[in-house]
């Protein structure tokens, strides 16, 4: 069952927004509307988020991703379309009901942390509970637990201005977790952090997710981050979703040149898995069944295949979760998977000729 | 451009409001005045130094040790300027205005922050409030609410509100939008977002706005003072209009002290009140805790500081309760002596003892420190002559003590007789029948054992008795005069009376024996005992100069025979060593004796019939107004009224008379000078009467201006005076008449009349005469300018100035009904030119700020003036 569902969401700013929606549905161009002073921020966005899934919305600035996110918890009212949360239409809720949903079911983590400077770390983390009306003692206990979960035990009585960026964001995360909301909306939450801290936070999120299984909608403009975190990724451009798929799908089968260019700089070795590049054709399976070769599971990132290939020589067998062989990966296959031109999986196409490259390539 | 006068509409609007919306005006008035009074009651009710201590504790709480010290010094300074009451009034005004302003401004600011339309609508209104000259509000303010704190409060609130609104709006708008969004995202309802997030974070900016509100409010105090709000503003205003530079400076300094205190305190309040401020303070404190001078930065916690304030407030309240209230005032009033030492001496004659102890008690009650010594006559008189004794009360003149008087009279002064006539006589108990005169004694020697009980042989009376009386009445052989002592004689008398035996004793009047026993004075038809004497108080020469108040008491001191003898009796009964107790008992029995014998100068004398009533007087700073107002203030106080005096400009003054807020004023120049006011308000005012009718209006010029003696002389001499005539306020009637006068003498083209103010005109005269320069000034008589500067009146042969005005007392409409007694006095009130002149001069000489005292001094020099001007019929 899908937790969260967006159906044909539109968001238009400016004059006569409803009319603009109609025109867009009819096929009008966004720039046309721009000239008239109307901005179409989100155009016909539809997607589904499964329970326990991290759904990443990715795009450049101005692509409409933050706007889209805010329509999911009603901070912005959609001009067209609707949002279903557990099959209930959020967009039709009254103000009070919507606030209740926000305080109990959907939490949010912000790009610049949005911690209240006049409250301590503990009070910040307990904020959502305070809104819920939870009695103070209990609220503080739960907030303390959330802080511990995010690794900030012992910092309860500090003040936001005493914390580093990463720690502040952990408080923001703890605040969102403390309410036990099922859905977490994260608006470029790690974009303001430096690279190392960002990695830590991503790791932490993944670890938490394993434990908590929240439904997360994550906005980012960083592809690597998207690839790392996202179970599914939606790529947005100029207000529209241009592709919606797993990381590998996007990487290997980009829907258009835009997405392809987007994915150009991705570290493919961290995204592609052994299973994705294995030769699963008859030849491959025969070789796999032959035995006597090192094995890796299908989900292993390609990056981890380098070591075995540097020591051994022959192809590596790729198995599924139960250990049954799926196919093999040989050195050539590995290299071509990492090549800049994407190839469709399972394609036994001609090997590229060996070519000369300069050292700096 | 065609003329367009919306001012008419404003006038009509004001009239309409006055007519139809008076209930609304009354409501505002009571709210505003009530708030002001409540605050002033608290602030002004406590002892100054205790209040200063409370301010200091607050400063300690908010800013630390060093600022607290300066705060205390500052407030002590205000108290030393004798401006404490005024400072508290101003503080109350500022706080009342600030409270109301903040209560309105912050919600409006919040509303403007939430709604762009409200913000846009409010902005021009705020602009008007901030830039419209405050005087423009004052005029209708005074008309709607009359004199008092209300018009000033209103003008202050209007002027001070804009920063409150603007800063609140700004503060809220400036709160990080992401934080507001976060609050929203977690489901906070909008008004809770305001409360939980926006307000706490906007608080520093809002506090800055409040700080601005308070500072602007303080800057309005002078304007408030012009409309009768009292306080330092009125002081500054008075100082400016009366050219009292010193007073102006002191008041100004007091305002600055208040301003700095309020500014620093409200600035620091942010630290204690807003969460962000507290954070910043905690950080700063953490940094400082390692420094050496930590104690200088010590700031007590809130609980500690509040305890301190509470304790001091209780002390203040307690002090009020215990003594320094009405009682204290009384004591302060009767402490005339202020510890001054006075030495008295007495001969142990009963009246001497009695009066000496009486005066000892009186002087002590009046705050002196009297010393009393018993002496023999010789040393006593010598002491008085030398000055080691200030005065003694038992000198019998012209006979008994003549030798001493003759010897020392060049070193003594006679303060007058307080009892007379005395008499020397022989007396017998009244149960002795048939003996009523000295002649009756003849042949009755046997009854009395042929003895007349006498006193000391040296006593004058004994000599007279032996030499004259016995001879005259042929009693020489029949009676022997027994010398003993006064006490023995009295003892014998007592014994005889107890045994009901006949006895003849030498006595004198006054004597307590007449009070204690029933005796018959034997008549002396032949007058052998001589004429009676008077008992004088004699003092060391120069005593009246050194101690004029006591001297005046002694000069006025009188006692009747009954009073004296009963006093003496009481002392006799009390016994040796208990004289003072006896005096006290006697004074208790004779209520009012203390006040009668030793009246506190200017203190409770005879109360008027309507004593206790409050009377509101007002004056504008013309000299005769100042003089007569202070004169009547003193008189009314003596008569037990409660006069209140305010300085106002003519316009507001007549308005308040018309509205009944002021009861009467003494300087109405009619029919000319104040014609416009009289015409406008006469249906709401009364003319009580004229007290002076020798006024004149004129131009004057220095005496050294030769050839300028009459108005006609001025023609053609314009250049000498720079074609300028230095005038006074343009609203003065005289200035309007001047225009006509100039026309009549053909001077209107040649001379330009410069309007300014009376004080500026006088300064100009001062400057010109000092520099021996020509000046033409608009003046009037009576005025002290003619005494102080060598000015001469310019004659008016064509009588262009008209007949002089009379100076009237004008009062509110119901004055005769509300103050019948006072009305009667004011109707008959007259002052001669000489008296008015001397009073004005006395006030001039006494210096600025001391008018009341100078008037009192003048009154002391004119004894009986109070009874003359304000007689109380029995």
PDB file of C-alpha atoms in Angstrom, chain B residues 21-215:
ATOM      1  CA  UNK B  21     -19.154  63.864  23.096  1.00  0.00           C
ATOM      2  CA  UNK B  22     -18.336  65.131  26.538  1.00  0.00           C
ATOM      3  CA  UNK B  23     -19.050  61.739  28.055  1.00  0.00           C
ATOM      4  CA  UNK B  24     -16.303  60.311  25.892  1.00  0.00           C
ATOM      5  CA  UNK B  25     -13.960  63.083  26.883  1.00  0.00           C
ATOM      6  CA  UNK B  26     -14.742  62.534  30.524  1.00  0.00           C
ATOM      7  CA  UNK B  27     -14.062  58.863  30.139  1.00  0.00           C
ATOM      8  CA  UNK B  28     -10.654  59.480  28.608  1.00  0.00           C
ATOM      9  CA  UNK B  29      -9.896  62.098  31.144  1.00  0.00           C
ATOM     10  CA  UNK B  30     -10.645  59.854  34.079  1.00  0.00           C
ATOM     11  CA  UNK B  31      -8.712  56.938  32.621  1.00  0.00           C
ATOM     12  CA  UNK B  32      -5.649  58.994  31.869  1.00  0.00           C
ATOM     13  CA  UNK B  33      -5.689  61.087  34.989  1.00  0.00           C
ATOM     14  CA  UNK B  34      -6.504  58.075  37.106  1.00  0.00           C
ATOM     15  CA  UNK B  35      -3.550  56.130  35.805  1.00  0.00           C
ATOM     16  CA  UNK B  36      -1.261  59.094  36.320  1.00  0.00           C
ATOM     17  CA  UNK B  37      -2.502  59.672  39.841  1.00  0.00           C
ATOM     18  CA  UNK B  38      -2.134  56.042  40.785  1.00  0.00           C
ATOM     19  CA  UNK B  39       1.462  55.919  39.637  1.00  0.00           C
ATOM     20  CA  UNK B  40       2.292  59.271  41.176  1.00  0.00           C
ATOM     21  CA  UNK B  41       0.813  58.199  44.466  1.00  0.00           C
ATOM     22  CA  UNK B  42       3.208  55.293  44.635  1.00  0.00           C
ATOM     23  CA  UNK B  43       6.290  57.041  43.362  1.00  0.00           C
ATOM     24  CA  UNK B  44       5.799  60.327  45.104  1.00  0.00           C
ATOM     25  CA  UNK B  45       4.501  58.922  48.329  1.00  0.00           C
ATOM     26  CA  UNK B  46       7.709  57.390  49.535  1.00  0.00           C
ATOM     27  CA  UNK B  47      10.648  59.065  51.143  1.00  0.00           C
ATOM     28  CA  UNK B  48      12.985  60.294  48.406  1.00  0.00           C
ATOM     29  CA  UNK B  49      16.058  58.409  49.488  1.00  0.00           C
ATOM     30  CA  UNK B  50      14.159  55.172  49.956  1.00  0.00           C
ATOM     31  CA  UNK B  51      12.736  55.544  46.477  1.00  0.00           C
ATOM     32  CA  UNK B  52      16.217  56.279  45.164  1.00  0.00           C
ATOM     33  CA  UNK B  53      17.370  53.106  46.872  1.00  0.00           C
ATOM     34  CA  UNK B  54      14.685  51.131  45.063  1.00  0.00           C
ATOM     35  CA  UNK B  55      15.816  52.602  41.751  1.00  0.00           C
ATOM     36  CA  UNK B  56      19.353  51.682  42.670  1.00  0.00           C
ATOM     37  CA  UNK B  57      18.458  48.084  43.425  1.00  0.00           C
ATOM     38  CA  UNK B  58      16.764  47.863  40.045  1.00  0.00           C
ATOM     39  CA  UNK B  59      19.865  49.291  38.432  1.00  0.00           C
ATOM     40  CA  UNK B  60      21.965  46.775  40.293  1.00  0.00           C
ATOM     41  CA  UNK B  61      19.740  43.995  39.055  1.00  0.00           C
ATOM     42  CA  UNK B  62      19.807  45.153  35.491  1.00  0.00           C
ATOM     43  CA  UNK B  63      23.265  46.552  35.034  1.00  0.00           C
ATOM     44  CA  UNK B  64      25.553  45.859  37.953  1.00  0.00           C
ATOM     45  CA  UNK B  65      27.432  47.612  40.695  1.00  0.00           C
ATOM     46  CA  UNK B  66      29.040  50.600  39.017  1.00  0.00           C
ATOM     47  CA  UNK B  67      25.928  51.792  37.196  1.00  0.00           C
ATOM     48  CA  UNK B  68      23.963  51.354  40.409  1.00  0.00           C
ATOM     49  CA  UNK B  69      26.308  53.705  42.219  1.00  0.00           C
ATOM     50  CA  UNK B  70      25.861  56.355  39.535  1.00  0.00           C
ATOM     51  CA  UNK B  71      22.120  55.892  39.652  1.00  0.00           C
ATOM     52  CA  UNK B  72      22.046  56.547  43.357  1.00  0.00           C
ATOM     53  CA  UNK B  73      24.216  59.624  42.998  1.00  0.00           C
ATOM     54  CA  UNK B  74      21.992  60.891  40.204  1.00  0.00           C
ATOM     55  CA  UNK B  75      18.797  60.543  42.177  1.00  0.00           C
ATOM     56  CA  UNK B  76      20.342  61.965  45.311  1.00  0.00           C
ATOM     57  CA  UNK B  77      21.342  64.910  43.181  1.00  0.00           C
ATOM     58  CA  UNK B  78      17.771  65.427  42.059  1.00  0.00           C
ATOM     59  CA  UNK B  79      16.705  65.386  45.678  1.00  0.00           C
ATOM     60  CA  UNK B  80      19.379  67.897  46.551  1.00  0.00           C
ATOM     61  CA  UNK B  81      18.036  70.227  43.835  1.00  0.00           C
ATOM     62  CA  UNK B  82      14.798  70.051  45.804  1.00  0.00           C
ATOM     63  CA  UNK B  83      13.144  68.782  42.646  1.00  0.00           C
ATOM     64  CA  UNK B  84      12.224  65.332  43.911  1.00  0.00           C
ATOM     65  CA  UNK B  85       8.460  65.766  43.877  1.00  0.00           C
ATOM     66  CA  UNK B  86       8.579  67.263  40.403  1.00  0.00           C
ATOM     67  CA  UNK B  87      10.851  64.477  39.177  1.00  0.00           C
ATOM     68  CA  UNK B  88       8.445  61.856  40.462  1.00  0.00           C
ATOM     69  CA  UNK B  89       5.564  63.648  38.786  1.00  0.00           C
ATOM     70  CA  UNK B  90       7.444  63.613  35.523  1.00  0.00           C
ATOM     71  CA  UNK B  91       8.368  59.964  35.953  1.00  0.00           C
ATOM     72  CA  UNK B  92       4.721  59.136  36.611  1.00  0.00           C
ATOM     73  CA  UNK B  93       3.733  61.017  33.490  1.00  0.00           C
ATOM     74  CA  UNK B  94       6.286  59.194  31.393  1.00  0.00           C
ATOM     75  CA  UNK B  95       5.344  55.805  32.788  1.00  0.00           C
ATOM     76  CA  UNK B  96       1.621  56.391  32.418  1.00  0.00           C
ATOM     77  CA  UNK B  97       2.107  57.516  28.832  1.00  0.00           C
ATOM     78  CA  UNK B  98       4.461  54.631  28.128  1.00  0.00           C
ATOM     79  CA  UNK B  99       2.081  52.020  29.521  1.00  0.00           C
ATOM     80  CA  UNK B 100      -0.850  53.232  27.455  1.00  0.00           C
ATOM     81  CA  UNK B 101       1.290  53.646  24.373  1.00  0.00           C
ATOM     82  CA  UNK B 102       2.750  50.159  24.606  1.00  0.00           C
ATOM     83  CA  UNK B 103      -0.625  48.593  25.272  1.00  0.00           C
ATOM     84  CA  UNK B 104      -1.877  50.095  22.006  1.00  0.00           C
ATOM     85  CA  UNK B 105       1.286  50.043  19.905  1.00  0.00           C
ATOM     86  CA  UNK B 106       2.373  46.429  20.284  1.00  0.00           C
ATOM     87  CA  UNK B 107      -0.903  44.836  19.211  1.00  0.00           C
ATOM     88  CA  UNK B 108      -1.201  47.270  16.307  1.00  0.00           C
ATOM     89  CA  UNK B 109       2.355  46.439  15.321  1.00  0.00           C
ATOM     90  CA  UNK B 110       1.616  42.730  15.457  1.00  0.00           C
ATOM     91  CA  UNK B 111      -1.455  43.221  13.355  1.00  0.00           C
ATOM     92  CA  UNK B 112       0.504  45.261  10.833  1.00  0.00           C
ATOM     93  CA  UNK B 113       3.126  42.523  10.676  1.00  0.00           C
ATOM     94  CA  UNK B 114       0.498  39.977   9.793  1.00  0.00           C
ATOM     95  CA  UNK B 115      -1.402  41.972   7.252  1.00  0.00           C
ATOM     96  CA  UNK B 116       0.065  44.013   4.451  1.00  0.00           C
ATOM     97  CA  UNK B 117      -3.093  46.070   4.160  1.00  0.00           C
ATOM     98  CA  UNK B 118      -3.052  47.052   7.779  1.00  0.00           C
ATOM     99  CA  UNK B 119       0.616  47.875   7.494  1.00  0.00           C
ATOM    100  CA  UNK B 120       0.011  50.106   4.501  1.00  0.00           C
ATOM    101  CA  UNK B 121      -2.957  51.782   6.141  1.00  0.00           C
ATOM    102  CA  UNK B 122      -1.186  52.416   9.398  1.00  0.00           C
ATOM    103  CA  UNK B 123       1.969  53.885   7.955  1.00  0.00           C
ATOM    104  CA  UNK B 124       0.674  57.317   6.937  1.00  0.00           C
ATOM    105  CA  UNK B 125      -1.167  57.648  10.213  1.00  0.00           C
ATOM    106  CA  UNK B 126       2.072  57.040  12.064  1.00  0.00           C
ATOM    107  CA  UNK B 127       3.827  59.588   9.904  1.00  0.00           C
ATOM    108  CA  UNK B 128       1.310  62.227  10.867  1.00  0.00           C
ATOM    109  CA  UNK B 129       1.552  61.331  14.516  1.00  0.00           C
ATOM    110  CA  UNK B 130       5.256  61.662  14.448  1.00  0.00           C
ATOM    111  CA  UNK B 131       5.604  64.904  12.581  1.00  0.00           C
ATOM    112  CA  UNK B 132       2.597  67.042  13.474  1.00  0.00           C
ATOM    113  CA  UNK B 133       3.831  69.643  15.946  1.00  0.00           C
ATOM    114  CA  UNK B 134       2.699  68.626  19.379  1.00  0.00           C
ATOM    115  CA  UNK B 135       1.431  72.099  20.136  1.00  0.00           C
ATOM    116  CA  UNK B 136      -1.314  71.497  17.648  1.00  0.00           C
ATOM    117  CA  UNK B 137      -2.640  68.691  19.830  1.00  0.00           C
ATOM    118  CA  UNK B 138      -2.321  70.770  22.941  1.00  0.00           C
ATOM    119  CA  UNK B 139      -4.860  73.351  21.949  1.00  0.00           C
ATOM    120  CA  UNK B 140      -7.832  71.029  21.586  1.00  0.00           C
ATOM    121  CA  UNK B 141      -6.333  68.911  24.339  1.00  0.00           C
ATOM    122  CA  UNK B 142      -6.637  71.746  26.791  1.00  0.00           C
ATOM    123  CA  UNK B 143     -10.063  72.589  25.501  1.00  0.00           C
ATOM    124  CA  UNK B 144     -11.318  69.047  25.840  1.00  0.00           C
ATOM    125  CA  UNK B 145      -9.656  68.069  29.035  1.00  0.00           C
ATOM    126  CA  UNK B 146      -8.558  71.323  30.608  1.00  0.00           C
ATOM    127  CA  UNK B 147      -5.418  71.791  32.593  1.00  0.00           C
ATOM    128  CA  UNK B 148      -3.850  68.808  34.187  1.00  0.00           C
ATOM    129  CA  UNK B 149      -1.928  65.745  33.186  1.00  0.00           C
ATOM    130  CA  UNK B 150      -4.387  64.674  30.501  1.00  0.00           C
ATOM    131  CA  UNK B 151      -3.557  66.992  27.592  1.00  0.00           C
ATOM    132  CA  UNK B 152       0.125  66.388  28.133  1.00  0.00           C
ATOM    133  CA  UNK B 153      -0.421  62.645  28.363  1.00  0.00           C
ATOM    134  CA  UNK B 154      -2.417  62.676  25.165  1.00  0.00           C
ATOM    135  CA  UNK B 155       0.183  64.635  23.245  1.00  0.00           C
ATOM    136  CA  UNK B 156       2.897  62.349  24.605  1.00  0.00           C
ATOM    137  CA  UNK B 157       1.038  59.182  23.667  1.00  0.00           C
ATOM    138  CA  UNK B 158       0.440  60.414  20.148  1.00  0.00           C
ATOM    139  CA  UNK B 159       4.037  61.447  19.654  1.00  0.00           C
ATOM    140  CA  UNK B 160       5.599  58.391  21.203  1.00  0.00           C
ATOM    141  CA  UNK B 161       3.445  55.733  19.594  1.00  0.00           C
ATOM    142  CA  UNK B 162       4.944  55.462  16.091  1.00  0.00           C
ATOM    143  CA  UNK B 163       8.257  53.872  17.071  1.00  0.00           C
ATOM    144  CA  UNK B 164       6.394  51.391  19.225  1.00  0.00           C
ATOM    145  CA  UNK B 165       4.277  50.284  16.287  1.00  0.00           C
ATOM    146  CA  UNK B 166       7.022  50.368  13.721  1.00  0.00           C
ATOM    147  CA  UNK B 167       9.566  48.454  15.758  1.00  0.00           C
ATOM    148  CA  UNK B 168       7.038  45.809  16.719  1.00  0.00           C
ATOM    149  CA  UNK B 169       6.094  45.281  13.118  1.00  0.00           C
ATOM    150  CA  UNK B 170       9.712  45.249  12.057  1.00  0.00           C
ATOM    151  CA  UNK B 171      10.721  42.852  14.750  1.00  0.00           C
ATOM    152  CA  UNK B 172       8.088  40.351  13.849  1.00  0.00           C
ATOM    153  CA  UNK B 173       8.678  40.610  10.131  1.00  0.00           C
ATOM    154  CA  UNK B 174      12.357  40.123  10.662  1.00  0.00           C
ATOM    155  CA  UNK B 175      11.979  36.781  12.363  1.00  0.00           C
ATOM    156  CA  UNK B 176      13.563  34.124  10.147  1.00  0.00           C
ATOM    157  CA  UNK B 177      10.886  32.891   7.767  1.00  0.00           C
ATOM    158  CA  UNK B 178      12.238  29.373   8.010  1.00  0.00           C
ATOM    159  CA  UNK B 179      11.508  29.313  11.726  1.00  0.00           C
ATOM    160  CA  UNK B 180       7.959  30.372  11.151  1.00  0.00           C
ATOM    161  CA  UNK B 181       7.680  27.705   8.492  1.00  0.00           C
ATOM    162  CA  UNK B 182       9.099  25.115  10.851  1.00  0.00           C
ATOM    163  CA  UNK B 183       6.545  25.991  13.445  1.00  0.00           C
ATOM    164  CA  UNK B 184       3.856  25.708  10.842  1.00  0.00           C
ATOM    165  CA  UNK B 185       5.228  22.426   9.549  1.00  0.00           C
ATOM    166  CA  UNK B 186       4.901  20.905  12.966  1.00  0.00           C
ATOM    167  CA  UNK B 187       1.289  21.900  13.127  1.00  0.00           C
ATOM    168  CA  UNK B 188       1.414  25.042  15.278  1.00  0.00           C
ATOM    169  CA  UNK B 189      -1.764  27.116  15.023  1.00  0.00           C
ATOM    170  CA  UNK B 190      -1.061  30.641  13.781  1.00  0.00           C
ATOM    171  CA  UNK B 191      -1.595  32.493  17.011  1.00  0.00           C
ATOM    172  CA  UNK B 192       0.564  30.036  18.852  1.00  0.00           C
ATOM    173  CA  UNK B 193       3.259  30.584  16.285  1.00  0.00           C
ATOM    174  CA  UNK B 194       3.051  34.227  17.173  1.00  0.00           C
ATOM    175  CA  UNK B 195       3.321  33.511  20.819  1.00  0.00           C
ATOM    176  CA  UNK B 196       5.890  30.747  20.799  1.00  0.00           C
ATOM    177  CA  UNK B 197       8.160  31.760  18.004  1.00  0.00           C
ATOM    178  CA  UNK B 198       7.657  35.227  16.600  1.00  0.00           C
ATOM    179  CA  UNK B 199       7.225  37.262  19.725  1.00  0.00           C
ATOM    180  CA  UNK B 200      10.095  35.766  21.689  1.00  0.00           C
ATOM    181  CA  UNK B 201      12.422  36.254  18.747  1.00  0.00           C
ATOM    182  CA  UNK B 202      11.093  39.719  17.930  1.00  0.00           C
ATOM    183  CA  UNK B 203      11.351  40.800  21.540  1.00  0.00           C
ATOM    184  CA  UNK B 204      14.738  42.502  21.309  1.00  0.00           C
ATOM    185  CA  UNK B 205      13.489  44.732  18.513  1.00  0.00           C
ATOM    186  CA  UNK B 206      10.221  45.356  20.308  1.00  0.00           C
ATOM    187  CA  UNK B 207      12.132  46.279  23.452  1.00  0.00           C
ATOM    188  CA  UNK B 208      14.159  48.713  21.409  1.00  0.00           C
ATOM    189  CA  UNK B 209      10.873  50.193  20.278  1.00  0.00           C
ATOM    190  CA  UNK B 210       9.686  50.475  23.865  1.00  0.00           C
ATOM    191  CA  UNK B 211      12.896  52.176  24.783  1.00  0.00           C
ATOM    192  CA  UNK B 212      12.231  54.698  22.051  1.00  0.00           C
ATOM    193  CA  UNK B 213       8.695  55.200  23.302  1.00  0.00           C
ATOM    194  CA  UNK B 214       9.945  56.065  26.743  1.00  0.00           C
ATOM    195  CA  UNK B 215      12.606  58.435  25.488  1.00  0.00           C
TER     196      UNK B 215
END
